[in-house]
Coordinates of C-alpha atoms in Angstrom, one line a residue:
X1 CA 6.3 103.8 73.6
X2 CA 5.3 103.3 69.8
X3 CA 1.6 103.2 69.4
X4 CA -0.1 100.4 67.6
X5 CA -1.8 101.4 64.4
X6 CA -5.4 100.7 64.1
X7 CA -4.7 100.6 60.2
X8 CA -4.3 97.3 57.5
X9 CA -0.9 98.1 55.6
X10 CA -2.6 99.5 52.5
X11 CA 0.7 98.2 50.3
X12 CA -0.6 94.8 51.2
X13 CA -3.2 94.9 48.7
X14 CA -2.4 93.6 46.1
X15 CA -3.0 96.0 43.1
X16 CA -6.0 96.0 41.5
X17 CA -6.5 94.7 38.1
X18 CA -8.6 97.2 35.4
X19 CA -12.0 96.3 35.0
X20 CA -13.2 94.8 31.5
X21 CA -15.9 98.1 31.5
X22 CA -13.1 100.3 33.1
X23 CA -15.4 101.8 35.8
X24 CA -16.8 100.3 39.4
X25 CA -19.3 98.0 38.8
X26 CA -22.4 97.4 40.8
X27 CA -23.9 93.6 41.6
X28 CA -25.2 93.1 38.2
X29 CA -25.1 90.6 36.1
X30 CA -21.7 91.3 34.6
X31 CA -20.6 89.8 38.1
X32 CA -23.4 87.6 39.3
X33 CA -23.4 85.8 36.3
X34 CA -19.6 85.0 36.0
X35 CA -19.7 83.6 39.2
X36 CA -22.5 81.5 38.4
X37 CA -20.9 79.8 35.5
X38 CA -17.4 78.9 37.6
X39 CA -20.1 77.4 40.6
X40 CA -21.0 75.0 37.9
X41 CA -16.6 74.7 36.8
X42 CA -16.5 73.6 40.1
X43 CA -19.4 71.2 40.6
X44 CA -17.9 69.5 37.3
X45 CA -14.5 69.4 38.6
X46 CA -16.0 67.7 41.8
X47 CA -17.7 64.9 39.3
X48 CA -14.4 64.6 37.3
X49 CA -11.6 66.4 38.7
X50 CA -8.7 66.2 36.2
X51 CA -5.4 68.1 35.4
X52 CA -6.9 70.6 32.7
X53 CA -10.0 71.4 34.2
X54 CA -7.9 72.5 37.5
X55 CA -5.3 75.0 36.1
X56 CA -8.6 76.5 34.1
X57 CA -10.4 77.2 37.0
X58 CA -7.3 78.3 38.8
X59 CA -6.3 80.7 36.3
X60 CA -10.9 81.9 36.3
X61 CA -11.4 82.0 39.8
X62 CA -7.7 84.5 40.2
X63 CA -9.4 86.5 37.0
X64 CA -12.9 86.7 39.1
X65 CA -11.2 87.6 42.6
X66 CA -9.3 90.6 40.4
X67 CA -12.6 91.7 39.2
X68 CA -14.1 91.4 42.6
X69 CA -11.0 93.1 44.5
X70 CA -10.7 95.7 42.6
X71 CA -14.4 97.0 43.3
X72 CA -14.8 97.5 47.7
X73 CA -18.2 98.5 47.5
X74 CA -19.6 95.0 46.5
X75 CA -22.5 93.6 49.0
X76 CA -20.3 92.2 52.3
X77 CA -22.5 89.2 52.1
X78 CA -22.1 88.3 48.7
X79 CA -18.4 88.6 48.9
X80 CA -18.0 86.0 51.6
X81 CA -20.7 84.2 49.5
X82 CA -17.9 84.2 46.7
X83 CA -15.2 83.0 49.5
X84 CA -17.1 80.3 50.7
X85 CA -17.9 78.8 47.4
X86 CA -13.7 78.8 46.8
X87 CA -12.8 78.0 50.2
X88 CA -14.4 74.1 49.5
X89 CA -11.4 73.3 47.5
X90 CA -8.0 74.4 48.5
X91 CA -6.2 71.7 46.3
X92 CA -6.9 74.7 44.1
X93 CA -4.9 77.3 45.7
X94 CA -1.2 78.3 45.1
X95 CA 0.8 81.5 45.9
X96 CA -0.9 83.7 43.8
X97 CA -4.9 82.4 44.4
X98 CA -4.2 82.3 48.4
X99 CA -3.0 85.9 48.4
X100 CA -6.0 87.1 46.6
X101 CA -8.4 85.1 48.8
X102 CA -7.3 86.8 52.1
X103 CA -6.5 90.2 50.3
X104 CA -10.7 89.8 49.1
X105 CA -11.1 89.0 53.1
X106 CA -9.3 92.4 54.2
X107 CA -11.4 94.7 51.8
X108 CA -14.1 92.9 53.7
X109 CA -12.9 93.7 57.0
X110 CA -11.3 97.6 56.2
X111 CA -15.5 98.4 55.0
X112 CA -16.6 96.9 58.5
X113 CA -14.1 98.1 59.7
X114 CA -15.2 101.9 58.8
X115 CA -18.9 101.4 60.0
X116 CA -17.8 100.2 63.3
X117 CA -15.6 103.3 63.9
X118 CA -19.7 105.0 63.6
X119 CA -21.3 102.2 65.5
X120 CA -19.7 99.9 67.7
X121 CA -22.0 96.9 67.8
X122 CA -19.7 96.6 64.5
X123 CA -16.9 95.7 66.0
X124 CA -18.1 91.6 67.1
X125 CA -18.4 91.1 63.3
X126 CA -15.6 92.8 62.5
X127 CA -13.3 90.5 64.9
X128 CA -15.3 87.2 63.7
X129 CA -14.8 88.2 59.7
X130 CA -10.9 88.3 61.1
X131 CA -10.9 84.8 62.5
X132 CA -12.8 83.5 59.6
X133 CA -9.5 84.7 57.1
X134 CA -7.0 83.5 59.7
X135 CA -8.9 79.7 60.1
X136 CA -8.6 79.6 56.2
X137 CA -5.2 81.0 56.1
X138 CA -4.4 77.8 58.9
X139 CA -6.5 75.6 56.4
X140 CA -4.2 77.2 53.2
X141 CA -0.7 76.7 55.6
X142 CA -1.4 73.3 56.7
X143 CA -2.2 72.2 52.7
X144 CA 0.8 73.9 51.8
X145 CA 3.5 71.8 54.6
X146 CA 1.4 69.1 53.8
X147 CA 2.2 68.9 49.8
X148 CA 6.0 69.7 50.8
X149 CA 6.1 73.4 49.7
X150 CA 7.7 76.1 52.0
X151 CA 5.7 78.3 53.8
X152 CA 4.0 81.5 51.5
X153 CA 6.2 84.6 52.4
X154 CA 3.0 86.8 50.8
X155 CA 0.5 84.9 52.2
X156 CA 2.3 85.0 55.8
X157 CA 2.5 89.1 55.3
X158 CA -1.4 89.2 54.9
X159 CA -2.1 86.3 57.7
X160 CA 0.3 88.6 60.1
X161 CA -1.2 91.6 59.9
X162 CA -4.8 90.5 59.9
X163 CA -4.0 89.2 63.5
X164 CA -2.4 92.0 64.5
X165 CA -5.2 94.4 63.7
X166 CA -7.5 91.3 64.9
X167 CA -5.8 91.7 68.5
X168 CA -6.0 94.9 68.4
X169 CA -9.2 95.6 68.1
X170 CA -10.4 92.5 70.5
X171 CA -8.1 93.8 73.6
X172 CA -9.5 97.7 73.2
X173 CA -13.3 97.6 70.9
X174 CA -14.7 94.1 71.4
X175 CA -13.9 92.7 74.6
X176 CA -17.3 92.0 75.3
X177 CA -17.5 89.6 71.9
X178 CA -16.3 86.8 74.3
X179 CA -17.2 83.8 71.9
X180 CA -15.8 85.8 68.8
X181 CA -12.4 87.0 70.4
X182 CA -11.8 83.3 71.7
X183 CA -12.4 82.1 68.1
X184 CA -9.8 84.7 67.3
X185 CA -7.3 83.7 69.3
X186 CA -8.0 79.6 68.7
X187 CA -7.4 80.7 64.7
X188 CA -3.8 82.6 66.0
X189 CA -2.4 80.3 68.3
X190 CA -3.4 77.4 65.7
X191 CA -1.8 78.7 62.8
X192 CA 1.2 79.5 64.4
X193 CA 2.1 76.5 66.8
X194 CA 1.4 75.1 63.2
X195 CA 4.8 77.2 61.6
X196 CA 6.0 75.6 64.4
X197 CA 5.9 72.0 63.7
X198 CA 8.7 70.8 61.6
X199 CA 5.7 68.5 59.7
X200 CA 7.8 68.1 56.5
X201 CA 9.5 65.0 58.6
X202 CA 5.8 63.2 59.6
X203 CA 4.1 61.0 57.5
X204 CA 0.5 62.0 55.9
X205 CA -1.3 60.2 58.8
X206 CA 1.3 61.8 61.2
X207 CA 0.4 65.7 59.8
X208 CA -3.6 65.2 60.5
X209 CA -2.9 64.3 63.8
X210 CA 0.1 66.9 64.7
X211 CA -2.8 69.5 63.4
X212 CA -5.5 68.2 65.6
X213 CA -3.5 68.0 68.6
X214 CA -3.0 71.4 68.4
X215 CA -5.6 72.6 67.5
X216 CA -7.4 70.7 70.3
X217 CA -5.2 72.1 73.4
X218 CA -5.5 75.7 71.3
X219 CA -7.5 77.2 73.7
X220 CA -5.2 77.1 76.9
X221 CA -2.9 79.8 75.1
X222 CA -4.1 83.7 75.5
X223 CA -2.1 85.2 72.8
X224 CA -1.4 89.2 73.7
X225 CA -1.0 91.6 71.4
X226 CA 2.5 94.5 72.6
X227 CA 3.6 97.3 70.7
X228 CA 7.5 98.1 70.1
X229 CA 8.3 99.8 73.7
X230 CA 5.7 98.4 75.2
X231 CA 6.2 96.5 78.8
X232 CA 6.7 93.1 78.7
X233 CA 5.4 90.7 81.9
X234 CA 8.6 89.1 84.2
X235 CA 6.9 85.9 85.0
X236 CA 8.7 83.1 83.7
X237 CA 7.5 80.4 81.3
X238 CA 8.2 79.3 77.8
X239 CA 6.7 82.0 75.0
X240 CA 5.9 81.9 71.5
X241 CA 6.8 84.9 69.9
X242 CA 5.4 86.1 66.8
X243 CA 7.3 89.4 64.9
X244 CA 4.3 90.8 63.4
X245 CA 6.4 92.3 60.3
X246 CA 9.1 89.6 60.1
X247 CA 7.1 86.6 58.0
X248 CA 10.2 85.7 56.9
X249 CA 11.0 84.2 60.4
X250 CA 9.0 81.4 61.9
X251 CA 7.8 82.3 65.6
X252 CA 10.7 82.0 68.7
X253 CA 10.9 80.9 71.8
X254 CA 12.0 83.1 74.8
X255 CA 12.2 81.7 79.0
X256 CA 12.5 85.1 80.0
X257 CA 11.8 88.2 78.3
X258 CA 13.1 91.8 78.2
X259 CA 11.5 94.4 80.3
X260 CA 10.1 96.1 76.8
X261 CA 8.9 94.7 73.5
X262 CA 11.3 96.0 70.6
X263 CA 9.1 96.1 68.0
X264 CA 4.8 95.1 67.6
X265 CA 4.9 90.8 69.2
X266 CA 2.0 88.7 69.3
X267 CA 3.0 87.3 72.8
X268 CA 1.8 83.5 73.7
X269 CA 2.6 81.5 77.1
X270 CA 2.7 77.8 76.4
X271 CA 3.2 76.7 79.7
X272 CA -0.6 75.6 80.4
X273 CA -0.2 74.1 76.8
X274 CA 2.6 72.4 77.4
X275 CA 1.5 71.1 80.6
X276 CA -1.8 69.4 79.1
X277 CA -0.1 68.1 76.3
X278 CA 3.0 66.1 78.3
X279 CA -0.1 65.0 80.7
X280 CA -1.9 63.3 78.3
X281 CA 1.6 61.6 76.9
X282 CA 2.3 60.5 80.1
X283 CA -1.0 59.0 80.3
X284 CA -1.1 57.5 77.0
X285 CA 2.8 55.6 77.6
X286 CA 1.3 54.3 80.9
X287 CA -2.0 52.7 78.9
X288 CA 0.9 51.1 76.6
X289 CA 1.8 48.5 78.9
X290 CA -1.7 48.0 79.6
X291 CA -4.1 44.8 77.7
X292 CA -6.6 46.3 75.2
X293 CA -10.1 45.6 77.8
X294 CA -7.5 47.9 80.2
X295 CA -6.4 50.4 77.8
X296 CA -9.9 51.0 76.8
X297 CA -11.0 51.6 80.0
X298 CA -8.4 55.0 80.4
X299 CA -8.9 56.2 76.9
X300 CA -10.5 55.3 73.9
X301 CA -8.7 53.7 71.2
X302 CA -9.0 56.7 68.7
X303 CA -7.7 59.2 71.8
X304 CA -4.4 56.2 71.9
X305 CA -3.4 57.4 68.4
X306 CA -4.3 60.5 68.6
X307 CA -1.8 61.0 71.2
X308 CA 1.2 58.2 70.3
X309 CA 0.6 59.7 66.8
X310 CA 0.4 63.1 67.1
X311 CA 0.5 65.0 70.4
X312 CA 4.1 63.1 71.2
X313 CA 5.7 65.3 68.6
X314 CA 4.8 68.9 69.6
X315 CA 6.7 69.0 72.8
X316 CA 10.0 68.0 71.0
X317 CA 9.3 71.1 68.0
X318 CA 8.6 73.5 70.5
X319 CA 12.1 72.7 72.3
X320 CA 15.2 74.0 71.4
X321 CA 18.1 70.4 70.4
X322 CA 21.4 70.3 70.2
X323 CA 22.9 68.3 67.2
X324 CA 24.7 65.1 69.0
X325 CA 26.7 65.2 65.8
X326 CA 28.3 67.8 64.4
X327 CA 27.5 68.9 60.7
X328 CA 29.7 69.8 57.7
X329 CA 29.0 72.0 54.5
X330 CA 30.4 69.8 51.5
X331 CA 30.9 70.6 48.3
X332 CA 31.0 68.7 44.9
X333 CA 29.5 65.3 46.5
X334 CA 26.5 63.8 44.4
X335 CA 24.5 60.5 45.1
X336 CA 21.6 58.8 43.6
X337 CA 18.5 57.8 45.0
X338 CA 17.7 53.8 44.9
X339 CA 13.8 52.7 45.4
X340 CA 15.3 49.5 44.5
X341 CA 15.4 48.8 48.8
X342 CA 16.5 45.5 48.2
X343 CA 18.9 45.8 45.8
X344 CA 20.4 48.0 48.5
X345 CA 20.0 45.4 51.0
X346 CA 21.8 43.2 48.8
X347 CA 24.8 45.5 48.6
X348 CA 24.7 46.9 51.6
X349 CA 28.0 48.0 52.9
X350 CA 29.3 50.1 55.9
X351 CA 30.9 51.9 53.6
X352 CA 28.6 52.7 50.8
X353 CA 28.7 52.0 47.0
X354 CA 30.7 54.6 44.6
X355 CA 30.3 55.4 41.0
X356 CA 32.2 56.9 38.7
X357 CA 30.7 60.4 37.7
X358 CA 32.4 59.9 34.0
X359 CA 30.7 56.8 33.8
X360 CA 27.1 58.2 34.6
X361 CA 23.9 58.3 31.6
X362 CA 22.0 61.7 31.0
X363 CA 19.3 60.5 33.3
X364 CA 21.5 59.7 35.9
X365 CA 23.0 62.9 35.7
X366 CA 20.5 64.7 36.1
X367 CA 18.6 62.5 38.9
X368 CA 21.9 63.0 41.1
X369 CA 21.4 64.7 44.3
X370 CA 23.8 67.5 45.4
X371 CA 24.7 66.7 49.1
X372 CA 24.7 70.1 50.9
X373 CA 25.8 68.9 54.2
X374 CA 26.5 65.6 56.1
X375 CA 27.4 64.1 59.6
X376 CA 27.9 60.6 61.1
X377 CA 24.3 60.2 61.5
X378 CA 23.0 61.5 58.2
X379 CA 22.6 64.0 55.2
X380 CA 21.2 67.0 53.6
X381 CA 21.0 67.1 49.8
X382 CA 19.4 68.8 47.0
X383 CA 18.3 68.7 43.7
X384 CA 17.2 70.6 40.6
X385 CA 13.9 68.1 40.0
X386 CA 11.0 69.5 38.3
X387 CA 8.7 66.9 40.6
X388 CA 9.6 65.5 44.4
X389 CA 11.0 62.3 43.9
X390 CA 8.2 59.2 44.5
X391 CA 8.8 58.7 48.6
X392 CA 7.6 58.9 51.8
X393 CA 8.7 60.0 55.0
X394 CA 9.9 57.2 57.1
X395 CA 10.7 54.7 53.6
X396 CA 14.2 53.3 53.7
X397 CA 15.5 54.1 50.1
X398 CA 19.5 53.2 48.2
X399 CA 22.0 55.4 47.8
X400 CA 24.6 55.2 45.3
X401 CA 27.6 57.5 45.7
X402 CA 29.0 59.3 43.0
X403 CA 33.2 60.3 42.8
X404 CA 33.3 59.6 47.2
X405 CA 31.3 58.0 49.4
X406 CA 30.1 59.7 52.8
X407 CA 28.6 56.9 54.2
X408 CA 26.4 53.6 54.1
X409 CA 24.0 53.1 51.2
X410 CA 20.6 52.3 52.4
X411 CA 19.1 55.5 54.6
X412 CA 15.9 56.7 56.2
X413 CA 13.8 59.4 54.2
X414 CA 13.4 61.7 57.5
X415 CA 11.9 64.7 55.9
X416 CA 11.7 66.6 51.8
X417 CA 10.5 69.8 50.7
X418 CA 10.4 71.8 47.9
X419 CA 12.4 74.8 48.8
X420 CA 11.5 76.7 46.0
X421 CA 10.3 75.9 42.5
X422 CA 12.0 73.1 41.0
X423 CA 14.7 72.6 44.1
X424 CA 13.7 70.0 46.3
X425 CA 15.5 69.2 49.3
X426 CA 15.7 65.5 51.4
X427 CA 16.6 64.6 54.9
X428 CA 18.3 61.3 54.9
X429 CA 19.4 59.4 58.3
X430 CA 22.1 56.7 57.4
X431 CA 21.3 53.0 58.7
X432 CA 23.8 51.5 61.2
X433 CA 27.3 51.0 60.1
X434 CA 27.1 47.6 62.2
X435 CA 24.5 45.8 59.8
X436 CA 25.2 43.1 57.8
X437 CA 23.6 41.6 54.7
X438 CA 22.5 38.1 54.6
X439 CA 19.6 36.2 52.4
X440 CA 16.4 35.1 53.7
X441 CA 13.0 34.4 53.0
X442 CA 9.3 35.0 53.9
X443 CA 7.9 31.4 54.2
X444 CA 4.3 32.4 55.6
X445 CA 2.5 36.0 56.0
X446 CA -0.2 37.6 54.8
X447 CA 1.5 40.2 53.5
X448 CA 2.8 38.1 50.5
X449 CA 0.6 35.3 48.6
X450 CA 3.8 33.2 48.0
X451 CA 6.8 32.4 49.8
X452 CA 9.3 34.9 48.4
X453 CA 13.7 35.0 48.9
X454 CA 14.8 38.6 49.7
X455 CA 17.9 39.9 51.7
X456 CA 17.6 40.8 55.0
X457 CA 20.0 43.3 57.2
X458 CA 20.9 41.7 61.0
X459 CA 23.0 42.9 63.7
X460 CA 26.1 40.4 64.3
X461 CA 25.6 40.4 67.8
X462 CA 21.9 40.4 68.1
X463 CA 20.9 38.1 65.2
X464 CA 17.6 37.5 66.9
X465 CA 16.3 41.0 65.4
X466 CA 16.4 41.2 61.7
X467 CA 15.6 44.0 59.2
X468 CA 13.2 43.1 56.4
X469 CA 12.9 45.0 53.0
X470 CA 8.7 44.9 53.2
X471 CA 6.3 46.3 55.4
X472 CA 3.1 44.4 56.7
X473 CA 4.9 41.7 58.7
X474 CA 2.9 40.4 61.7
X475 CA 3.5 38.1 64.8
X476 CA 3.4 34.4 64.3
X477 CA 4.9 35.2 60.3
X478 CA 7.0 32.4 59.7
X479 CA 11.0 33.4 58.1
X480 CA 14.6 31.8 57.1
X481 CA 17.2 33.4 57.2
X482 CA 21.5 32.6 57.3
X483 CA 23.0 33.3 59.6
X484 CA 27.0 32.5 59.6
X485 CA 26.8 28.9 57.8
X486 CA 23.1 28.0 59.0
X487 CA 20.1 28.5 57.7
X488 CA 17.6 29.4 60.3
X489 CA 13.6 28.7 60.2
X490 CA 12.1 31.0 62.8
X491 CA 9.2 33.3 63.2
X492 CA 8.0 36.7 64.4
X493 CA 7.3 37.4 67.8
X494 CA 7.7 41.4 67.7
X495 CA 6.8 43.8 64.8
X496 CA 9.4 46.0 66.8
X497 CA 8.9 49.4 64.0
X498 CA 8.0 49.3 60.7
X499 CA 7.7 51.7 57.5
X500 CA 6.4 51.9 54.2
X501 CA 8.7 49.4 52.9
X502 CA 10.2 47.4 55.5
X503 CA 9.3 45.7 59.0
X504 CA 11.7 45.4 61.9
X505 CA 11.1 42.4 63.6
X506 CA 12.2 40.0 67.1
X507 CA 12.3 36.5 66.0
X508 CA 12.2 33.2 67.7
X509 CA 13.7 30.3 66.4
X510 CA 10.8 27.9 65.5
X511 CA 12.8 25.1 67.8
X512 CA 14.0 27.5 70.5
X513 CA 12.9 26.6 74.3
X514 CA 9.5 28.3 75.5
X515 CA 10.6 30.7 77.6
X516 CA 14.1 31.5 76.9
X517 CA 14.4 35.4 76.2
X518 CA 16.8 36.6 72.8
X519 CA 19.4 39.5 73.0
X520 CA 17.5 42.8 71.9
X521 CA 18.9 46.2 71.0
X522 CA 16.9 48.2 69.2
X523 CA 18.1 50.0 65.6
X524 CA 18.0 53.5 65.3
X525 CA 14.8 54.3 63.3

């Protein structure tokens, strides 16, 4: 069996830049007083954060850390007082600055790390500076998903093997450090149910909540640290599996495992997790149903959202789906992107809209979208854009085909990220085949100050449920809208879904019989 080293992988350290004087330098001025002046970069940036003054104090603070990496034998505690200060603003942080933060955190923990090997009431701090760097590397990964970036191969390599030592040294030195070993594990199990979560398809309100689900339930998952070789337990239940030297591979999931580890695993049982999680949901669709006075008195309105918002969505990442449609790789196919939403509407065909690539401007040409792969249900596509295009997830945008068409022209933004600098890549979901475009109105809503025309999108058979290109529709708002050769005056009885730029909504006609029930079937959202 392969022992587990009790050592940080010295060619993690990132190499250490020369010092202005070119020796070690003790806490003197040379380094107090540097860090003293950026305190007050950053106190100004607070009062007026702007562009410039960011990239400066980017490109100070990686020159500072350099300074202060490069010398181990600085005071612990004014080292973390140098992290801290940084650590209040992560909108500062990219590749480079988030590698140097936790590399500063690991010369930390190696010189605890060598007093403790003397004198073992070391050890609890040791294990708490290591959950410290791991909460700020969750911190660092859930501001990197949130902004749309991929996750940090370099900053993933340092995160991995802090936890690995971190385990390590909790399950033989500090066992008795109960509260600072279950803060270690919280800060594991956090950050990586959080690789798990495919959060580049949730919407900014969406992310918080997925975050705070987990890390609220956090605590029912013991994460275990095996070496390579090492016996694995035969109970069943769904594990998380982190490879603690494969960051280029998001954590898997395994019903039953193999009598031994092949290589060093952080091990983590979800079923407990799981199991709280799906209780609460069940809970939380039951209170649905219920009146408001009702709902409140089984969960508080916050806990509601928290749940419908946020826990609903961990359960489906951590489960394996089948594609119901098949995908194909395609090659040559561009499209545009349309914010114009109801100039799509207006168009809309089941077939889509072509252009002619021959007959396309500059701009256009370099706006278009490669599309990378598509099904019946949606599309893939990529693009060589120097900024992520000006949507949302969950905003219905146009889409204008050039050379062939692949399907309809108005789509669901489901998820986008930037793959790697200057390639961004977009989920799209195509809307229904079966819609059909009609012109209608908004007589009456307080989401517009006038009455306003605009086309809406209705299924043929089921023309009591309409698709409207603007969000904030509410019950009781008044619409007309043609249908066949009439034109119909009704109102809204269900906001059924809505999105950033349209509502969904059940309609009445305002001269329809109390009582009598429409024909519903829901759109595909």
């Amino acid at each position: 069996m392969a022992e587990l080293s009790l050592e940080l992988e010295e060619d993690m350290r990132l190499l250490p830049q020369k010092m202005e004087l070119g020796k070690l330098e003790l806490l003197t001025n040379s380094i107090r007083l540097p860090f003293e002046a950026l305190e007050n970069q950053l106190a100004a940036y607070v009062r007026h954060p702007n562009k410039r003054l960011r990239e400066e104090l980017r490109r100070d603070i990686k020159r500072y850390l350099g300074r202060l990496n490069a010398n181990p034998l600085f005071p612990l505690s004014f080292r973390l007082k140098v992290l801290e200060a940084f650590e209040q603003h992560t909108d500062l942080f990219d590749v480079e600055l988030t590698a140097q933060v936790l590399n500063a955190y690991k010369i930390g923990i190696q010189l605890v790390q060598k007093h403790a090997r003397k004198h073992p009431e070391y050890w609890p701090i040791f294990v708490r500076l290591v959950a410290k760097a791991l909460e700020l590397a969750e911190v660092l990964l859930f501001e990197t998903l949130r902004n749309h970036h991929m996750q940090h191969v370099i900053a993933l390599r340092q995160s991995l093997d802090l936890m690995r030592l971190g385990l390590l040294v909790a399950q033989t030195e500090a066992r008795q450090a109960t509260h600072d070993v279950a803060r270690l594990r919280r800060a594991i199990v956090a950050h990586e149910l959080l690789r798990c979560m495919d959060m580049h398809a949730h919407t900014d309100e969406e992310q918080v909540l997925i975050r705070g689900e987990l890390q609220h339930f956090c605590e029912r998952v013991v994460p275990v640290l095996y070496a390579g070789g090492e016996a694995l337990p035969d109970a069943l239940d769904l594990y998380l599996i982190t490879a603690t030297h494969e960051p280029h591979h998001v954590p898997y999931k395994l019903m039953k495992l193999p009598d031994r580890a092949e290589r060093d695993i952080i091990l983590m049982p979800l079923g407990n997790f799981l199991e709280a999680i799906k209780h609460d949901i069940k809970t939380a669709r039951a209170a649905a149903d219920l009146s408001e006075e009702e709902r409140a008195a089984v969960m508080s309105p916050q806990r509601f959202r928290e749940i419908m918002h946020g826990a609903v969505y961990i359960p489906k990442a951590l489960q394996t789906i089948q594609r119901k449609h098949k995908r194909e790789l395609v090659r040559g196919v561009r499209v545009l992107i349309d914010p114009d939403i109801q100039h799509a509407f207006s168009t809309f065909t089941d077939s889509g809209l072509c252009l002619s690539g021959d007959m396309l401007n500059p701009a256009e040409r370099r706006a278009a979208w490669a599309v990378r792969d598509v099904s019946a249900s949606g599309m893939q596509i990529e693009g060589m854009i120097e900024q992520l295009p000006d949507v949302v997830v969950g905003q219905l945008i146009g889409l204008r085909w050039v050379d062939q068409r692949l399907g309809v022209n108005v789509g669901f933004v489901k998820w986008f990220r930037e793959e790697k600098p200057g390639v961004q890549q977009m989920g799209i979901k195509f809307l229904g085949r079966e819609l059909k475009p009609t012109q209608g109105s908004v007589l009456q809503s307080p989401a517009l100050r006038f009455p306003t025309s605009m086309p809406f999108l209705y299924h043929p058979s089921y023309p009591k449920e309409v698709l409207v290109p603007l969000s904030g529709l509410q019950a009781a708002d008044r619409l007309r809208y043609r249908f066949e050769e009439d034109d119909l005056l009704c109102h809204v009885t269900l906001v059924i879904s809505a999105g950033p730029n349209f509502s969904y909504c059940r309609i009445e006609l305002d001269d329809m019989e109390a009582g009598s029930s429409p024909s519903s079937v829901p759109l595909t959202i």
